[in-house]
């Protein structure tokens, strides 16, 4: 027969995670941002680290690692893949932007990161699948340096959306691949 979901809230009580995005979507500056991170943490966006720590400014060690990774990535993309960027002047200079590119290749995030300058990249957070980007200690460290937010669509997508809303509310840019994964056929 059908199995009941053991994590379902009892009838008459609303789950704390239900409507996580609506609870955290009000304006209110830092209080709203802290509330959004608290909702995301409470709703299970943990990946071994506290989710709210994903939104905290990284220290100098992570910042140095990010700068090193940025330089290596930009060189590799320009030399080996001949990345050419056009139309950057059409992107608004304001923050609170969502980039929603197609995800036809595993190189898509690397190419997009190489298209940004360092200042823009520093103001950008990325949504990333926990199955790969938060699987081990080294990948967690790289993800932290690259400002990647944990997304686990099987566990609790509302928590990831709450983190994304908090990023935008705090004045940062967000890259979110709308398919949620790479295209299996490579077609868009």
mmCIF file of C-alpha atoms in Angstrom:
data_model
loop_
_atom_site.group_PDB
_atom_site.id
_atom_site.type_symbol
_atom_site.label_atom_id
_atom_site.label_comp_id
_atom_site.label_asym_id
_atom_site.label_seq_id
_atom_site.Cartn_x
_atom_site.Cartn_y
_atom_site.Cartn_z
ATOM 1 C CA UNK A 1 0.000 0.000 0.000
ATOM 2 C CA UNK A 2 0.884 3.653 0.258
ATOM 3 C CA UNK A 3 3.327 4.722 2.920
ATOM 4 C CA UNK A 4 2.622 7.845 4.904
ATOM 5 C CA UNK A 5 5.224 10.552 5.111
ATOM 6 C CA UNK A 6 6.572 10.372 8.661
ATOM 7 C CA UNK A 7 7.714 14.003 8.532
ATOM 8 C CA UNK A 8 4.225 15.380 7.760
ATOM 9 C CA UNK A 9 2.866 17.814 10.338
ATOM 10 C CA UNK A 10 -0.156 16.583 12.304
ATOM 11 C CA UNK A 11 -3.537 17.754 11.041
ATOM 12 C CA UNK A 12 -4.408 21.191 12.287
ATOM 13 C CA UNK A 13 -0.777 22.255 12.792
ATOM 14 C CA UNK A 14 1.115 24.047 10.106
ATOM 15 C CA UNK A 15 4.597 22.796 9.377
ATOM 16 C CA UNK A 16 7.362 25.297 10.130
ATOM 17 C CA UNK A 17 8.714 24.752 6.638
ATOM 18 C CA UNK A 18 5.422 25.309 4.841
ATOM 19 C CA UNK A 19 5.537 28.665 3.163
ATOM 20 C CA UNK A 20 9.194 29.214 3.999
ATOM 21 C CA UNK A 21 9.544 31.576 1.081
ATOM 22 C CA UNK A 22 6.508 33.622 2.018
ATOM 23 C CA UNK A 23 7.680 34.053 5.588
ATOM 24 C CA UNK A 24 11.036 35.354 4.494
ATOM 25 C CA UNK A 25 9.890 37.526 1.614
ATOM 26 C CA UNK A 26 8.898 40.686 3.470
ATOM 27 C CA UNK A 27 11.075 43.761 3.359
ATOM 28 C CA UNK A 28 12.789 44.745 6.555
ATOM 29 C CA UNK A 29 16.468 44.806 5.887
ATOM 30 C CA UNK A 30 18.778 42.786 8.053
ATOM 31 C CA UNK A 31 16.038 41.354 10.267
ATOM 32 C CA UNK A 32 14.291 39.892 7.219
ATOM 33 C CA UNK A 33 17.561 38.489 5.916
ATOM 34 C CA UNK A 34 18.348 36.853 9.236
ATOM 35 C CA UNK A 35 14.794 35.506 9.388
ATOM 36 C CA UNK A 36 15.112 34.067 5.863
ATOM 37 C CA UNK A 37 18.377 32.344 6.763
ATOM 38 C CA UNK A 38 16.799 31.033 9.967
ATOM 39 C CA UNK A 39 13.840 29.639 8.014
ATOM 40 C CA UNK A 40 16.195 28.044 5.503
ATOM 41 C CA UNK A 41 18.255 26.490 8.291
ATOM 42 C CA UNK A 42 15.178 25.291 10.153
ATOM 43 C CA UNK A 43 13.755 23.782 6.966
ATOM 44 C CA UNK A 44 16.706 21.499 6.329
ATOM 45 C CA UNK A 45 19.031 23.242 3.891
ATOM 46 C CA UNK A 46 21.978 21.992 5.894
ATOM 47 C CA UNK A 47 24.866 20.365 4.119
ATOM 48 C CA UNK A 48 27.173 19.692 6.986
ATOM 49 C CA UNK A 49 27.592 23.437 7.548
ATOM 50 C CA UNK A 50 24.954 25.725 8.989
ATOM 51 C CA UNK A 51 23.075 27.185 6.009
ATOM 52 C CA UNK A 52 23.129 30.667 7.430
ATOM 53 C CA UNK A 53 26.921 30.456 7.304
ATOM 54 C CA UNK A 54 26.603 30.155 3.519
ATOM 55 C CA UNK A 55 25.361 33.752 3.517
ATOM 56 C CA UNK A 56 28.020 35.135 5.851
ATOM 57 C CA UNK A 57 30.941 36.942 4.277
ATOM 58 C CA UNK A 58 33.824 34.490 3.814
ATOM 59 C CA UNK A 59 37.103 35.171 5.572
ATOM 60 C CA UNK A 60 40.367 36.088 3.927
ATOM 61 C CA UNK A 61 41.302 32.424 3.359
ATOM 62 C CA UNK A 62 38.146 31.695 1.371
ATOM 63 C CA UNK A 63 38.431 35.039 -0.412
ATOM 64 C CA UNK A 64 42.026 34.205 -1.429
ATOM 65 C CA UNK A 65 40.954 30.767 -2.654
ATOM 66 C CA UNK A 66 38.104 32.371 -4.617
ATOM 67 C CA UNK A 67 40.480 34.842 -6.278
ATOM 68 C CA UNK A 68 42.881 32.024 -7.203
ATOM 69 C CA UNK A 69 40.046 29.887 -8.629
ATOM 70 C CA UNK A 70 38.692 32.896 -10.517
ATOM 71 C CA UNK A 71 42.055 33.623 -12.136
ATOM 72 C CA UNK A 72 42.665 30.012 -13.129
ATOM 73 C CA UNK A 73 39.113 29.626 -14.469
ATOM 74 C CA UNK A 74 39.246 32.865 -16.460
ATOM 75 C CA UNK A 75 42.589 31.894 -18.040
ATOM 76 C CA UNK A 76 41.407 28.365 -18.903
ATOM 77 C CA UNK A 77 38.150 29.600 -20.407
ATOM 78 C CA UNK A 78 39.841 32.262 -22.517
ATOM 79 C CA UNK A 79 42.808 30.153 -23.669
ATOM 80 C CA UNK A 80 41.388 26.653 -24.139
ATOM 81 C CA UNK A 81 37.750 27.408 -24.896
ATOM 82 C CA UNK A 82 38.261 30.836 -26.507
ATOM 83 C CA UNK A 83 35.500 32.370 -24.424
ATOM 84 C CA UNK A 84 34.285 35.598 -25.936
ATOM 85 C CA UNK A 85 31.877 37.782 -23.987
ATOM 86 C CA UNK A 86 29.456 40.117 -25.746
ATOM 87 C CA UNK A 87 26.660 42.284 -24.444
ATOM 88 C CA UNK A 88 27.930 42.935 -20.910
ATOM 89 C CA UNK A 89 26.872 46.550 -21.287
ATOM 90 C CA UNK A 90 23.240 45.392 -21.421
ATOM 91 C CA UNK A 91 23.357 43.900 -17.929
ATOM 92 C CA UNK A 92 22.047 46.423 -15.374
ATOM 93 C CA UNK A 93 24.669 47.704 -12.962
ATOM 94 C CA UNK A 94 22.284 47.410 -10.025
ATOM 95 C CA UNK A 95 22.297 44.416 -7.769
ATOM 96 C CA UNK A 96 19.210 42.304 -7.007
ATOM 97 C CA UNK A 97 19.606 40.444 -10.306
ATOM 98 C CA UNK A 98 18.759 36.846 -11.099
ATOM 99 C CA UNK A 99 20.700 35.156 -13.865
ATOM 100 C CA UNK A 100 18.783 32.119 -15.130
ATOM 101 C CA UNK A 101 20.970 30.547 -17.848
ATOM 102 C CA UNK A 102 20.331 27.255 -19.588
ATOM 103 C CA UNK A 103 22.402 24.331 -18.340
ATOM 104 C CA UNK A 104 23.420 22.308 -21.391
ATOM 105 C CA UNK A 105 26.978 21.498 -20.261
ATOM 106 C CA UNK A 106 29.004 21.057 -17.088
ATOM 107 C CA UNK A 107 31.107 24.008 -18.283
ATOM 108 C CA UNK A 108 28.179 26.458 -18.131
ATOM 109 C CA UNK A 109 28.870 27.739 -14.592
ATOM 110 C CA UNK A 110 32.591 28.041 -15.323
ATOM 111 C CA UNK A 111 31.974 29.983 -18.538
ATOM 112 C CA UNK A 112 29.511 32.307 -16.812
ATOM 113 C CA UNK A 113 31.910 32.910 -13.913
ATOM 114 C CA UNK A 114 34.697 33.743 -16.370
ATOM 115 C CA UNK A 115 32.420 36.259 -18.099
ATOM 116 C CA UNK A 116 32.088 38.324 -14.901
ATOM 117 C CA UNK A 117 34.791 40.621 -13.634
ATOM 118 C CA UNK A 118 36.023 40.051 -10.070
ATOM 119 C CA UNK A 119 33.841 42.764 -8.524
ATOM 120 C CA UNK A 120 30.684 41.358 -10.145
ATOM 121 C CA UNK A 121 31.586 37.802 -9.233
ATOM 122 C CA UNK A 122 32.210 38.801 -5.632
ATOM 123 C CA UNK A 123 28.607 40.125 -5.473
ATOM 124 C CA UNK A 124 27.171 36.920 -7.004
ATOM 125 C CA UNK A 125 25.853 33.792 -5.294
ATOM 126 C CA UNK A 126 25.189 30.544 -7.113
ATOM 127 C CA UNK A 127 22.643 27.804 -6.518
ATOM 128 C CA UNK A 128 24.342 24.401 -6.569
ATOM 129 C CA UNK A 129 23.210 20.823 -6.121
ATOM 130 C CA UNK A 130 24.310 19.334 -2.816
ATOM 131 C CA UNK A 131 24.878 15.902 -4.422
ATOM 132 C CA UNK A 132 28.043 17.145 -6.115
ATOM 133 C CA UNK A 133 29.056 20.510 -4.706
ATOM 134 C CA UNK A 134 28.702 19.631 -1.025
ATOM 135 C CA UNK A 135 29.591 15.916 -1.147
ATOM 136 C CA UNK A 136 33.007 16.102 0.522
ATOM 137 C CA UNK A 137 35.213 18.439 2.495
ATOM 138 C CA UNK A 138 37.196 19.778 -0.464
ATOM 139 C CA UNK A 139 34.074 20.412 -2.549
ATOM 140 C CA UNK A 140 32.401 22.132 0.417
ATOM 141 C CA UNK A 141 35.445 24.371 0.787
ATOM 142 C CA UNK A 142 35.428 25.273 -2.929
ATOM 143 C CA UNK A 143 31.664 25.846 -2.804
ATOM 144 C CA UNK A 144 32.047 28.142 0.185
ATOM 145 C CA UNK A 145 34.781 30.118 -1.578
ATOM 146 C CA UNK A 146 32.640 30.386 -4.737
ATOM 147 C CA UNK A 147 29.563 31.473 -2.716
ATOM 148 C CA UNK A 148 27.477 28.487 -3.791
ATOM 149 C CA UNK A 149 24.208 27.951 -1.935
ATOM 150 C CA UNK A 150 23.128 24.380 -1.169
ATOM 151 C CA UNK A 151 20.140 23.180 -3.191
ATOM 152 C CA UNK A 152 18.672 19.740 -2.606
ATOM 153 C CA UNK A 153 15.438 19.457 -4.595
ATOM 154 C CA UNK A 154 14.640 16.054 -3.106
ATOM 155 C CA UNK A 155 14.955 17.152 0.491
ATOM 156 C CA UNK A 156 13.477 20.633 0.753
ATOM 157 C CA UNK A 157 13.410 23.007 -2.200
ATOM 158 C CA UNK A 158 11.624 25.650 -0.094
ATOM 159 C CA UNK A 159 14.728 26.068 2.055
ATOM 160 C CA UNK A 160 16.881 26.715 -1.012
ATOM 161 C CA UNK A 161 14.350 29.244 -2.287
ATOM 162 C CA UNK A 162 14.418 30.979 1.105
ATOM 163 C CA UNK A 163 18.221 31.241 0.866
ATOM 164 C CA UNK A 164 17.921 32.633 -2.663
ATOM 165 C CA UNK A 165 15.356 35.212 -1.527
ATOM 166 C CA UNK A 166 17.652 36.245 1.320
ATOM 167 C CA UNK A 167 20.568 36.697 -1.099
ATOM 168 C CA UNK A 168 18.485 38.995 -3.309
ATOM 169 C CA UNK A 169 17.060 40.904 -0.362
ATOM 170 C CA UNK A 170 20.588 41.560 0.908
ATOM 171 C CA UNK A 171 21.539 43.184 -2.404
ATOM 172 C CA UNK A 172 23.479 40.397 -4.100
ATOM 173 C CA UNK A 173 23.126 38.732 -7.486
ATOM 174 C CA UNK A 174 21.934 35.156 -7.857
ATOM 175 C CA UNK A 175 22.665 32.565 -10.554
ATOM 176 C CA UNK A 176 20.041 29.818 -10.627
ATOM 177 C CA UNK A 177 19.846 27.239 -13.399
ATOM 178 C CA UNK A 178 16.072 26.891 -13.843
ATOM 179 C CA UNK A 179 16.215 23.280 -15.049
ATOM 180 C CA UNK A 180 17.722 22.352 -11.698
ATOM 181 C CA UNK A 181 20.243 20.093 -13.409
ATOM 182 C CA UNK A 182 22.246 19.722 -16.567
ATOM 183 C CA UNK A 183 20.268 18.782 -19.651
ATOM 184 C CA UNK A 184 20.682 14.996 -20.105
ATOM 185 C CA UNK A 185 20.772 15.290 -23.911
ATOM 186 C CA UNK A 186 22.705 18.550 -24.090
ATOM 187 C CA UNK A 187 19.752 20.170 -25.830
ATOM 188 C CA UNK A 188 17.913 23.156 -24.429
#
